[in-house]
Tab-separated table of C-alpha atoms and ligand atoms in Angstrom:
chain	number	residue	atom	x	y	z
K	1	MET	CA	-31.384	54.427	-30.008
K	2	SER	CA	-29.966	53.600	-33.002
K	3	ASP	CA	-27.596	56.314	-33.457
K	4	TYR	CA	-25.889	55.360	-30.477
K	5	ARG	CA	-22.527	52.701	-29.466
K	6	ILE	CA	-23.588	49.395	-29.352
K	7	ASN	CA	-22.584	49.991	-25.222
K	8	THR	CA	-25.197	52.129	-24.742
K	9	ARG	CA	-27.695	50.292	-27.314
K	10	CYS	CA	-27.103	47.656	-24.131
K	11	VAL	CA	-28.202	48.892	-21.883
K	12	GLN	CA	-30.632	51.299	-22.665
K	13	GLY	CA	-32.222	49.722	-26.515
K	14	GLY	CA	-35.865	48.258	-27.515
K	15	TYR	CA	-38.266	50.791	-25.022
K	16	THR	CA	-38.042	54.218	-23.887
K	17	PRO	CA	-40.600	54.944	-21.280
K	18	GLY	CA	-42.373	57.908	-21.086
K	19	ASN	CA	-43.775	60.075	-18.255
K	20	GLY	CA	-44.260	58.464	-15.536
K	21	GLU	CA	-44.086	55.354	-16.696
K	22	PRO	CA	-41.421	52.185	-15.599
K	23	ARG	CA	-38.398	52.117	-15.391
K	24	GLN	CA	-37.469	48.953	-16.111
K	25	ILE	CA	-38.836	47.089	-18.843
K	26	PRO	CA	-42.856	45.950	-17.704
K	27	ILE	CA	-43.036	41.768	-17.669
K	28	ILE	CA	-46.709	41.659	-19.185
K	29	GLN	CA	-48.130	38.838	-17.424
K	30	SER	CA	-51.446	38.125	-19.704
K	31	THR	CA	-52.122	35.468	-21.956
K	32	THR	CA	-54.739	37.536	-23.638
K	33	PHE	CA	-55.286	41.610	-24.167
K	34	LYS	CA	-58.791	43.455	-23.998
K	35	TYR	CA	-60.556	45.435	-27.211
K	36	ASP	CA	-63.188	47.419	-27.426
K	37	THR	CA	-65.653	46.402	-30.092
K	38	SER	CA	-65.016	43.575	-32.601
K	39	GLU	CA	-64.542	45.529	-35.274
K	40	ASP	CA	-61.394	46.473	-33.153
K	41	MET	CA	-60.108	42.886	-32.994
K	42	GLY	CA	-60.913	42.213	-36.513
K	43	LYS	CA	-58.353	44.653	-37.613
K	44	LEU	CA	-55.579	42.348	-35.475
K	45	PHE	CA	-56.286	39.531	-36.589
K	46	ASP	CA	-56.016	41.050	-40.590
K	47	LEU	CA	-52.797	42.615	-39.788
K	48	GLU	CA	-54.533	45.745	-40.818
K	49	ALA	CA	-53.707	47.423	-37.190
K	50	SER	CA	-50.999	46.430	-35.781
K	51	GLY	CA	-51.340	45.262	-31.856
K	52	TYR	CA	-51.329	42.088	-29.410
K	53	PHE	CA	-54.816	39.856	-28.775
K	54	TYR	CA	-52.524	36.152	-27.325
K	55	THR	CA	-49.278	36.014	-26.151
K	56	ARG	CA	-49.252	33.021	-28.098
K	57	LEU	CA	-47.715	34.581	-30.376
K	58	GLN	CA	-47.107	38.357	-29.338
K	59	ASN	CA	-46.212	39.972	-26.533
K	60	PRO	CA	-45.478	43.717	-25.059
K	61	THR	CA	-42.182	42.413	-23.084
K	62	ASN	CA	-40.985	39.661	-25.515
K	63	ASP	CA	-41.127	42.553	-28.083
K	64	PHE	CA	-39.594	45.086	-26.275
K	65	VAL	CA	-36.393	43.221	-25.778
K	66	ALA	CA	-36.225	41.501	-29.217
K	67	ALA	CA	-36.347	45.448	-30.444
K	68	LYS	CA	-33.277	46.210	-27.960
K	69	ILE	CA	-31.411	42.809	-30.301
K	70	ALA	CA	-32.953	44.627	-33.281
K	71	GLU	CA	-30.718	47.656	-32.533
K	72	LEU	CA	-27.155	45.062	-31.258
K	73	GLU	CA	-27.582	43.642	-34.817
K	74	GLY	CA	-28.163	46.861	-36.883
K	75	GLY	CA	-31.718	44.249	-37.991
K	76	THR	CA	-35.009	46.064	-39.035
K	77	ALA	CA	-37.285	43.843	-36.857
K	78	ALA	CA	-36.957	41.076	-34.656
K	79	MET	CA	-38.416	38.069	-32.664
K	80	LEU	CA	-38.023	36.252	-30.073
K	81	THR	CA	-38.621	32.635	-29.297
K	82	SER	CA	-39.073	29.578	-26.867
K	83	SER	CA	-35.269	28.200	-27.644
K	84	GLY	CA	-32.555	29.188	-29.658
K	85	GLN	CA	-33.302	25.363	-31.359
K	86	ALA	CA	-36.780	27.317	-32.261
K	87	ALA	CA	-35.031	30.999	-34.185
K	88	ASN	CA	-33.188	28.436	-36.093
K	89	PHE	CA	-36.046	26.222	-36.340
K	90	PHE	CA	-38.385	28.748	-37.382
K	91	ALA	CA	-35.774	30.956	-39.630
K	92	LEU	CA	-35.259	27.782	-42.198
K	93	PHE	CA	-38.698	26.823	-42.586
K	94	ASN	CA	-39.724	30.608	-43.237
K	95	ILE	CA	-38.566	29.971	-46.384
K	96	CYS	CA	-38.587	26.750	-46.368
K	97	GLU	CA	-41.030	24.038	-47.376
K	98	CYS	CA	-41.135	20.445	-48.280
K	99	GLY	CA	-39.481	20.011	-51.643
K	100	SER	CA	-36.726	22.477	-50.596
K	101	HIS	CA	-33.148	22.684	-49.941
K	102	ILE	CA	-30.486	23.599	-47.586
K	103	VAL	CA	-27.011	24.485	-48.160
K	104	ALA	CA	-25.687	24.555	-44.530
K	105	SER	CA	-21.587	24.805	-42.455
K	106	SER	CA	-20.992	21.272	-41.580
K	107	SER	CA	-19.293	22.951	-38.446
K	108	ILE	CA	-22.298	23.560	-36.435
K	109	TYR	CA	-24.098	23.224	-33.401
K	110	GLY	CA	-24.600	19.307	-32.423
K	111	GLY	CA	-28.606	20.234	-31.860
K	112	THR	CA	-28.996	22.568	-35.130
K	113	PHE	CA	-26.719	19.360	-37.118
K	114	ASN	CA	-30.264	17.311	-36.326
K	115	LEU	CA	-32.755	19.506	-36.459
K	116	ILE	CA	-31.264	20.038	-39.847
K	117	ALA	CA	-29.928	16.867	-40.892
K	118	VAL	CA	-32.405	14.069	-39.768
K	119	THR	CA	-35.646	16.140	-37.881
K	120	MET	CA	-36.087	18.817	-41.375
K	121	ALA	CA	-35.258	16.230	-43.103
K	122	LYS	CA	-38.556	14.491	-42.013
K	123	MET	CA	-40.136	16.953	-43.399
K	124	GLY	CA	-38.779	16.847	-47.264
K	125	ILE	CA	-36.399	19.547	-46.919
K	126	ASP	CA	-32.603	18.314	-47.866
K	127	VAL	CA	-29.855	19.275	-47.096
K	128	THR	CA	-25.573	19.915	-48.431
K	129	PHE	CA	-22.855	19.994	-45.835
K	130	VAL	CA	-19.994	22.575	-46.893
K	131	THR	CA	-17.034	22.241	-44.622
K	132	PRO	CA	-16.426	26.123	-43.136
K	133	ASP	CA	-12.683	26.590	-45.256
K	134	ALA	CA	-14.634	25.109	-49.060
K	135	THR	CA	-13.774	27.346	-51.025
K	136	GLU	CA	-15.668	30.140	-53.733
K	137	GLU	CA	-15.827	26.591	-56.177
K	138	GLU	CA	-16.876	24.778	-53.719
K	139	LEU	CA	-19.248	27.173	-52.079
K	140	ASN	CA	-21.222	27.056	-55.888
K	141	ALA	CA	-21.112	23.697	-56.860
K	142	ALA	CA	-22.958	22.769	-53.578
K	143	PHE	CA	-26.152	24.897	-54.463
K	144	ARG	CA	-29.314	23.617	-56.318
K	145	ASP	CA	-32.863	25.452	-58.288
K	146	ASN	CA	-34.071	24.530	-55.130
K	147	THR	CA	-31.748	26.015	-52.250
K	148	ARG	CA	-33.369	28.088	-49.838
K	149	ALA	CA	-31.478	28.788	-47.807
K	150	MET	CA	-27.815	28.885	-46.890
K	151	PHE	CA	-26.588	28.528	-42.698
K	152	GLY	CA	-23.146	28.877	-40.553
K	153	GLU	CA	-22.406	29.982	-37.092
K	154	THR	CA	-19.752	33.228	-37.118
K	155	ILE	CA	-18.008	30.994	-34.372
K	156	ALA	CA	-18.986	27.151	-34.202
K	157	ASN	CA	-19.900	25.593	-31.064
K	158	PRO	CA	-18.252	23.482	-30.406
K	159	ALA	CA	-15.116	22.875	-33.349
K	160	LEU	CA	-14.177	26.778	-32.599
K	161	THR	CA	-14.250	27.453	-36.476
K	162	VAL	CA	-14.584	30.860	-37.640
K	163	LEU	CA	-17.351	31.671	-40.202
K	164	ASP	CA	-15.623	33.902	-43.569
K	165	ILE	CA	-19.858	35.626	-43.383
K	166	GLU	CA	-18.735	37.488	-46.744
K	167	ARG	CA	-17.383	34.988	-48.629
K	168	PHE	CA	-20.354	32.466	-47.711
K	169	ALA	CA	-22.675	35.742	-47.935
K	170	ARG	CA	-21.769	36.527	-51.121
K	171	VAL	CA	-22.025	32.814	-52.789
K	172	ALA	CA	-25.364	32.828	-50.893
K	173	HIS	CA	-26.669	36.206	-52.940
K	174	ALA	CA	-25.285	34.909	-56.448
K	175	HIS	CA	-27.915	32.346	-55.837
K	176	GLY	CA	-30.395	34.481	-54.768
K	177	VAL	CA	-30.605	33.130	-51.635
K	178	PRO	CA	-30.328	34.853	-48.520
K	179	LEU	CA	-27.482	33.379	-45.910
K	180	ILE	CA	-28.830	33.080	-41.669
K	181	VAL	CA	-26.051	33.441	-39.322
K	182	ASP	CA	-26.298	32.181	-35.933
K	183	ASN	CA	-24.486	34.082	-34.023
K	184	THR	CA	-24.874	33.197	-30.302
K	185	PHE	CA	-20.892	32.348	-29.201
K	186	PRO	CA	-19.227	36.235	-30.415
K	187	THR	CA	-23.075	38.341	-29.461
K	188	PRO	CA	-23.457	41.145	-31.484
K	189	VAL	CA	-21.382	43.315	-29.208
K	190	ASN	CA	-17.393	41.238	-31.002
K	191	CYS	CA	-19.079	40.035	-34.050
K	192	ARG	CA	-22.864	41.875	-36.188
K	193	PRO	CA	-22.923	39.442	-38.819
K	194	ILE	CA	-25.245	41.862	-41.335
K	195	GLU	CA	-22.721	44.425	-41.536
K	196	TRP	CA	-20.215	41.534	-43.552
K	197	GLY	CA	-23.615	40.573	-45.378
K	198	ALA	CA	-25.789	38.499	-43.600
K	199	ASP	CA	-29.578	38.294	-44.044
K	200	ILE	CA	-30.726	37.088	-41.066
K	201	VAL	CA	-29.210	36.576	-37.862
K	202	THR	CA	-30.030	34.141	-34.659
K	203	HIS	CA	-29.619	33.750	-30.833
K	204	SER	CA	-29.345	30.862	-28.418
K	205	THR	CA	-30.061	33.479	-26.262
K	206	THR	CA	-29.344	30.524	-23.503
K	207	LYS	CA	-25.748	31.795	-23.605
K	208	TYR	CA	-23.895	35.038	-23.009
K	209	MET	CA	-26.666	36.849	-24.161
K	210	ASP	CA	-28.780	36.131	-20.510
K	211	GLY	CA	-25.482	35.018	-19.620
K	212	HIS	CA	-26.285	33.603	-16.434
K	213	GLY	CA	-27.363	30.028	-16.757
K	214	ALA	CA	-31.009	31.796	-15.492
K	215	ALA	CA	-33.396	31.493	-18.438
K	216	VAL	CA	-33.267	29.192	-22.237
K	217	GLY	CA	-34.425	31.640	-24.442
K	218	GLY	CA	-33.461	32.114	-28.582
K	219	ALA	CA	-34.038	35.059	-31.019
K	220	ILE	CA	-34.683	35.952	-34.813
K	221	VAL	CA	-33.553	39.523	-36.454
K	222	ASP	CA	-34.242	40.201	-40.376
K	223	SER	CA	-31.511	42.605	-41.679
K	224	GLY	CA	-33.913	43.976	-44.270
K	225	LYS	CA	-31.206	43.830	-46.709
K	226	PHE	CA	-32.792	40.389	-49.030
K	227	ASP	CA	-34.782	41.090	-51.616
K	228	TRP	CA	-37.366	38.471	-52.000
K	229	MET	CA	-39.451	39.844	-54.932
K	230	ALA	CA	-36.571	40.074	-56.881
K	231	HIS	CA	-36.858	36.530	-56.146
K	232	ALA	CA	-40.135	35.551	-55.776
K	233	ASP	CA	-40.147	32.527	-57.278
K	234	LYS	CA	-38.095	31.118	-54.384
K	235	PHE	CA	-40.111	31.963	-51.891
K	236	PRO	CA	-44.061	32.045	-52.351
K	237	GLY	CA	-44.908	32.089	-49.020
K	238	LEU	CA	-43.109	35.812	-48.131
K	239	CYS	CA	-44.060	37.107	-52.158
K	240	THR	CA	-47.557	35.993	-52.797
K	241	PRO	CA	-51.176	35.406	-51.249
K	242	ASP	CA	-51.827	34.475	-47.943
K	243	ASP	CA	-54.472	32.724	-47.985
K	244	SER	CA	-54.507	31.694	-44.138
K	245	TYR	CA	-53.979	35.404	-43.913
K	246	HIS	CA	-57.302	36.462	-46.493
K	247	GLY	CA	-54.919	37.060	-48.856
K	248	ILE	CA	-52.348	39.504	-47.543
K	249	THR	CA	-48.821	39.646	-49.079
K	250	TYR	CA	-46.264	39.881	-46.981
K	251	ALA	CA	-43.402	41.202	-49.426
K	252	GLU	CA	-45.881	43.882	-50.545
K	253	LYS	CA	-47.911	44.343	-47.372
K	254	PHE	CA	-44.959	45.121	-44.477
K	255	GLY	CA	-41.867	45.314	-47.078
K	256	GLN	CA	-37.934	43.982	-47.283
K	257	GLY	CA	-37.982	45.539	-43.275
K	258	GLY	CA	-40.935	43.953	-41.829
K	259	ALA	CA	-41.439	40.528	-43.913
K	260	PHE	CA	-39.643	37.698	-42.915
K	261	ILE	CA	-40.540	38.787	-38.825
K	262	THR	CA	-43.907	39.640	-39.392
K	263	LYS	CA	-44.761	35.211	-41.489
K	264	CYS	CA	-42.260	34.154	-39.069
K	265	THR	CA	-45.174	35.634	-35.538
K	266	ALA	CA	-47.994	35.589	-37.847
K	267	GLN	CA	-47.217	31.950	-39.132
K	268	LEU	CA	-45.034	29.945	-37.215
K	269	MET	CA	-45.941	31.218	-33.844
K	270	ARG	CA	-49.662	30.740	-34.791
K	271	ASP	CA	-49.284	27.853	-35.060
K	272	PHE	CA	-46.207	26.276	-33.405
K	273	GLY	CA	-46.415	28.373	-30.770
K	274	CYS	CA	-43.135	28.677	-30.097
K	275	ILE	CA	-42.786	32.058	-27.760
K	276	GLN	CA	-40.845	33.121	-25.000
K	277	SER	CA	-42.096	33.986	-21.966
K	278	PRO	CA	-42.442	37.368	-21.394
K	279	GLN	CA	-40.846	36.415	-17.506
K	280	ASN	CA	-37.488	35.023	-19.159
K	281	ALA	CA	-37.793	37.683	-22.164
K	282	PHE	CA	-37.500	39.629	-18.792
K	283	LEU	CA	-34.652	37.951	-17.417
K	284	LEU	CA	-32.990	38.406	-21.081
K	285	ASN	CA	-33.294	42.083	-20.720
K	286	LEU	CA	-31.288	41.824	-17.519
K	287	GLY	CA	-28.817	40.247	-19.300
K	288	LEU	CA	-28.257	42.280	-22.213
K	289	GLU	CA	-28.083	45.480	-20.414
K	290	SER	CA	-24.298	44.546	-18.755
K	291	LEU	CA	-23.248	42.692	-21.993
K	292	HIS	CA	-21.048	44.850	-23.070
K	293	VAL	CA	-19.705	44.314	-20.183
K	294	ARG	CA	-19.505	40.693	-19.599
K	295	MET	CA	-18.671	40.180	-23.039
K	296	ALA	CA	-15.088	42.027	-22.449
K	297	ARG	CA	-13.920	40.033	-19.326
K	298	HIS	CA	-15.290	36.493	-20.814
K	299	VAL	CA	-13.032	37.332	-24.157
K	300	GLU	CA	-9.817	38.675	-21.796
K	301	ASN	CA	-9.669	35.384	-19.695
K	302	GLY	CA	-10.085	32.781	-22.455
K	303	GLN	CA	-7.707	34.448	-23.838
K	304	ALA	CA	-5.872	34.259	-20.555
K	305	VAL	CA	-6.453	31.043	-20.239
K	306	ALA	CA	-5.721	29.895	-23.806
K	307	GLU	CA	-2.296	31.269	-23.566
K	308	PHE	CA	-1.498	29.767	-20.442
K	309	LEU	CA	-2.360	25.777	-22.217
K	310	GLU	CA	-0.662	27.198	-24.478
K	311	SER	CA	2.561	26.559	-22.287
K	312	GLN	CA	1.802	23.486	-21.497
K	313	SER	CA	3.164	20.664	-22.588
K	314	LYS	CA	0.515	18.447	-20.886
K	315	VAL	CA	-1.093	19.957	-22.944
K	316	THR	CA	-0.891	18.641	-26.824
K	317	HIS	CA	-3.488	21.680	-28.844
K	318	VAL	CA	-5.385	24.609	-27.958
K	319	SER	CA	-8.414	26.462	-30.339
K	320	TYR	CA	-8.994	29.603	-29.759
K	321	SER	CA	-9.739	32.535	-32.844
K	322	GLY	CA	-7.132	35.252	-30.692
K	323	LEU	CA	-3.959	32.574	-30.404
K	324	LYS	CA	-1.378	33.646	-32.905
K	325	SER	CA	-0.901	30.368	-33.650
K	326	ASP	CA	-4.760	29.649	-34.485
K	327	LYS	CA	-6.308	28.291	-37.895
K	328	TYR	CA	-8.153	31.763	-37.610
K	329	TYR	CA	-6.378	33.794	-36.432
K	330	GLU	CA	-6.316	36.349	-39.263
K	331	ILE	CA	-10.616	35.326	-39.958
K	332	ALA	CA	-10.819	36.287	-36.595
K	333	GLN	CA	-8.304	39.433	-36.356
K	334	LYS	CA	-11.260	40.276	-39.384
K	335	TYR	CA	-14.689	40.135	-38.339
K	336	LEU	CA	-13.314	39.888	-34.586
K	337	PRO	CA	-11.307	42.528	-34.364
K	338	ASN	CA	-11.853	42.894	-30.512
K	339	GLY	CA	-12.155	39.113	-29.444
K	340	GLY	CA	-14.867	35.947	-30.203
K	341	CYS	CA	-15.710	34.490	-26.978
K	342	GLY	CA	-14.695	32.779	-23.569
K	343	VAL	CA	-14.642	29.435	-25.164
K	344	VAL	CA	-11.382	27.496	-25.605
K	345	SER	CA	-10.825	23.945	-26.359
K	346	PHE	CA	-7.534	21.660	-26.122
K	347	GLU	CA	-6.226	18.126	-26.344
K	348	LEU	CA	-4.422	16.625	-23.072
K	349	ALA	CA	-1.491	14.826	-24.102
K	350	GLY	CA	-2.322	11.071	-22.223
K	351	GLY	CA	-5.908	10.804	-24.455
K	352	ARG	CA	-8.876	9.956	-22.056
K	353	ALA	CA	-7.376	8.452	-18.939
K	354	ALA	CA	-5.834	12.391	-18.703
K	355	ALA	CA	-9.135	13.761	-19.039
K	356	GLU	CA	-10.636	11.554	-16.949
K	357	LYS	CA	-8.033	12.325	-14.072
K	358	PHE	CA	-7.434	15.859	-15.344
K	359	MET	CA	-11.329	16.624	-14.890
K	360	LYS	CA	-11.631	15.069	-11.315
K	361	ASN	CA	-9.036	17.512	-10.089
K	362	LEU	CA	-10.540	20.699	-10.978
K	363	LYS	CA	-11.976	23.105	-8.206
K	364	LEU	CA	-13.248	25.713	-9.783
K	365	ALA	CA	-14.901	24.829	-13.231
K	366	ALA	CA	-17.490	23.488	-12.255
K	367	ILE	CA	-18.249	20.064	-15.190
K	368	GLU	CA	-21.858	21.236	-16.708
K	369	THR	CA	-22.972	20.577	-20.592
K	370	HIS	CA	-23.979	24.621	-20.531
K	371	VAL	CA	-21.472	27.009	-22.372
K	372	ALA	CA	-21.403	30.847	-22.235
K	373	ASP	CA	-22.416	32.111	-18.454
K	374	ALA	CA	-20.965	33.592	-15.791
K	375	ARG	CA	-19.101	30.885	-13.913
K	376	THR	CA	-16.873	29.083	-15.359
K	377	CYS	CA	-17.508	24.852	-16.886
K	378	CYS	CA	-15.526	21.711	-18.903
K	379	LEU	CA	-16.630	19.576	-20.432
K	380	ASN	CA	-14.849	16.015	-21.882
K	381	PRO	CA	-17.027	15.196	-24.776
K	382	ALA	CA	-15.382	11.321	-24.432
K	383	THR	CA	-16.487	11.058	-20.537
K	384	SER	CA	-20.267	12.599	-21.585
K	385	THR	CA	-21.762	14.136	-24.698
K	386	HIS	CA	-19.924	11.540	-26.677
K	387	ARG	CA	-19.609	8.547	-24.110
K	388	GLN	CA	-21.162	5.784	-26.898
K	389	MET	CA	-18.235	6.423	-28.933
K	390	THR	CA	-15.107	4.955	-29.281
K	391	ASP	CA	-12.047	5.982	-28.922
K	392	GLU	CA	-11.499	5.529	-32.659
K	393	GLN	CA	-15.226	7.099	-33.884
K	394	LEU	CA	-14.092	10.296	-31.689
K	395	ALA	CA	-10.845	10.971	-33.104
K	396	ASP	CA	-12.648	10.575	-37.240
K	397	ALA	CA	-15.114	12.886	-35.377
K	398	GLY	CA	-12.220	15.409	-33.717
K	399	ILE	CA	-13.577	15.397	-30.749
K	400	PRO	CA	-10.435	13.533	-29.396
K	401	ALA	CA	-11.142	11.388	-26.295
K	402	GLY	CA	-8.740	13.377	-24.989
K	403	LEU	CA	-10.306	16.953	-25.464
K	404	ILE	CA	-11.609	19.435	-23.116
K	405	ARG	CA	-14.144	22.372	-23.919
K	406	MET	CA	-13.689	25.581	-21.273
K	407	SER	CA	-16.013	27.733	-21.286
K	408	CYS	CA	-14.713	30.500	-19.700
K	409	GLY	CA	-16.846	32.673	-16.353
K	410	LEU	CA	-16.178	36.405	-15.550
K	411	GLU	CA	-13.742	34.973	-12.096
K	412	ASP	CA	-10.082	36.248	-11.515
K	413	LYS	CA	-7.844	35.101	-14.574
K	414	GLN	CA	-5.238	33.995	-12.001
K	415	ASP	CA	-7.587	31.831	-9.924
K	416	LEU	CA	-9.321	30.109	-12.477
K	417	ILE	CA	-5.385	29.542	-14.723
K	418	ASP	CA	-4.676	28.494	-11.398
K	419	ASP	CA	-7.688	25.827	-11.180
K	420	LEU	CA	-6.113	24.382	-14.746
K	421	ALA	CA	-2.766	24.436	-13.205
K	422	GLN	CA	-3.517	22.953	-10.160
K	423	ALA	CA	-5.477	19.987	-12.276
K	424	LEU	CA	-2.946	19.477	-15.295
K	425	ALA	CA	-0.232	18.979	-12.235
K	426	ALA	CA	-2.431	15.716	-11.322
K	427	VAL	CA	-2.251	14.225	-14.414
Y	515	PLP	C1	-27.144	26.032	-27.259
Y	515	PLP	C2	-26.721	27.209	-28.971
Y	515	PLP	C3	-28.202	26.334	-29.615
Y	515	PLP	C4	-29.191	26.028	-29.184
Y	515	PLP	O1	-30.568	26.869	-28.397
Y	515	PLP	P1	-30.587	26.248	-27.684
Y	515	PLP	O2	-31.372	28.637	-26.302
Y	515	PLP	O3	-30.448	25.674	-26.542
Y	515	PLP	O4	-31.840	26.479	-27.944
Y	515	PLP	C5	-27.630	26.601	-31.223
Y	515	PLP	N1	-27.496	27.521	-31.960
Y	515	PLP	C6	-24.970	27.570	-30.866
Y	515	PLP	C7	-25.171	28.431	-31.619
Y	515	PLP	C8	-25.635	27.579	-29.475
Y	515	PLP	O5	-25.184	27.976	-28.581
């Protein structure tokens, strides 16, 4: 399927039924798998043979869908996780341990920021945050001898900054560590970070990949391009024998293309068990089958809404990388030539009071904390997710009280604009 274009891979990738087999990916609703002899099963436990034994580690339904996502991103191997949070944690913890250090973009999803800055810090893993706009010199200065990974988001949620993937990859590689990129917002339809030098790609499949607000999930894809053995001193977990698997050295046995995901499955999935349910993997695949069709419409609606908002006197600022006025327009032209996603953020002139009035008057756009599904939704952080902060604290954090984040769904763009126009008129 890798020979076909991305639209075809969305529809048919990952699963090719044999003669008389189900046309749709079967949901293998089974916790366990049966074997004829203990020797057969022993080989699986020793990673001497490939196959399934317990759904906490691996399930065929999940693997069909993971294979599709690997084909979409242009990677060598992939796995599904129970959520995007689990995907980012696994991707980092697979190569970090107590005493390690991470360099991460400061412009990332709040949940990932907490994961790295608070929870992983408790595990003895340090972080240095850098702005996505940092120069190569500033990025270099953030690295230490114990740095094991660099992390960023292609289009950050919710700041909508665009990552200069090539610059980040160049710096990471100069320090002998991989670049991990969370590609949730553009999806592989609009950007494939591996083509720009990223080594590991992660997803919250909860967003556009599922696309219908139906199932929480995550994914990790390995590019197969990072040479772990060339930096064996930094990555002992991949490059020295694993006692919990009879002394297997992942990078030797599974090579550059398979080591990362095999270790992540065999150790982290075994020990933490953040597996996606096969039911959810099936729903995710239904979303993936139309991802290429939906992303184009999300972008069309996002662009139309952003242009409309920019023309409004009650709106002081619009962030959308498809607008010529946007700080990230140039870089988006390079990494996101077909557009980024359907999420737009904008600031109302009247601050908090205007935002409250505006939100109250929306008819079609729903008030939700979610983004990136078929139905348009809006959020005013000052009165919801960030309501414990004062107007001053909000301004300092770059989230002014009048800021609205809007996730444009798949409705008719004129209906979205009409809804915005009448809500603005009420302000
Ligand atoms: C939502 C999101 C996450 C977390 O994903 P969940 O599936 O909610 O756990 C991580 N990264 C980005 C960019 C997100 O938008």
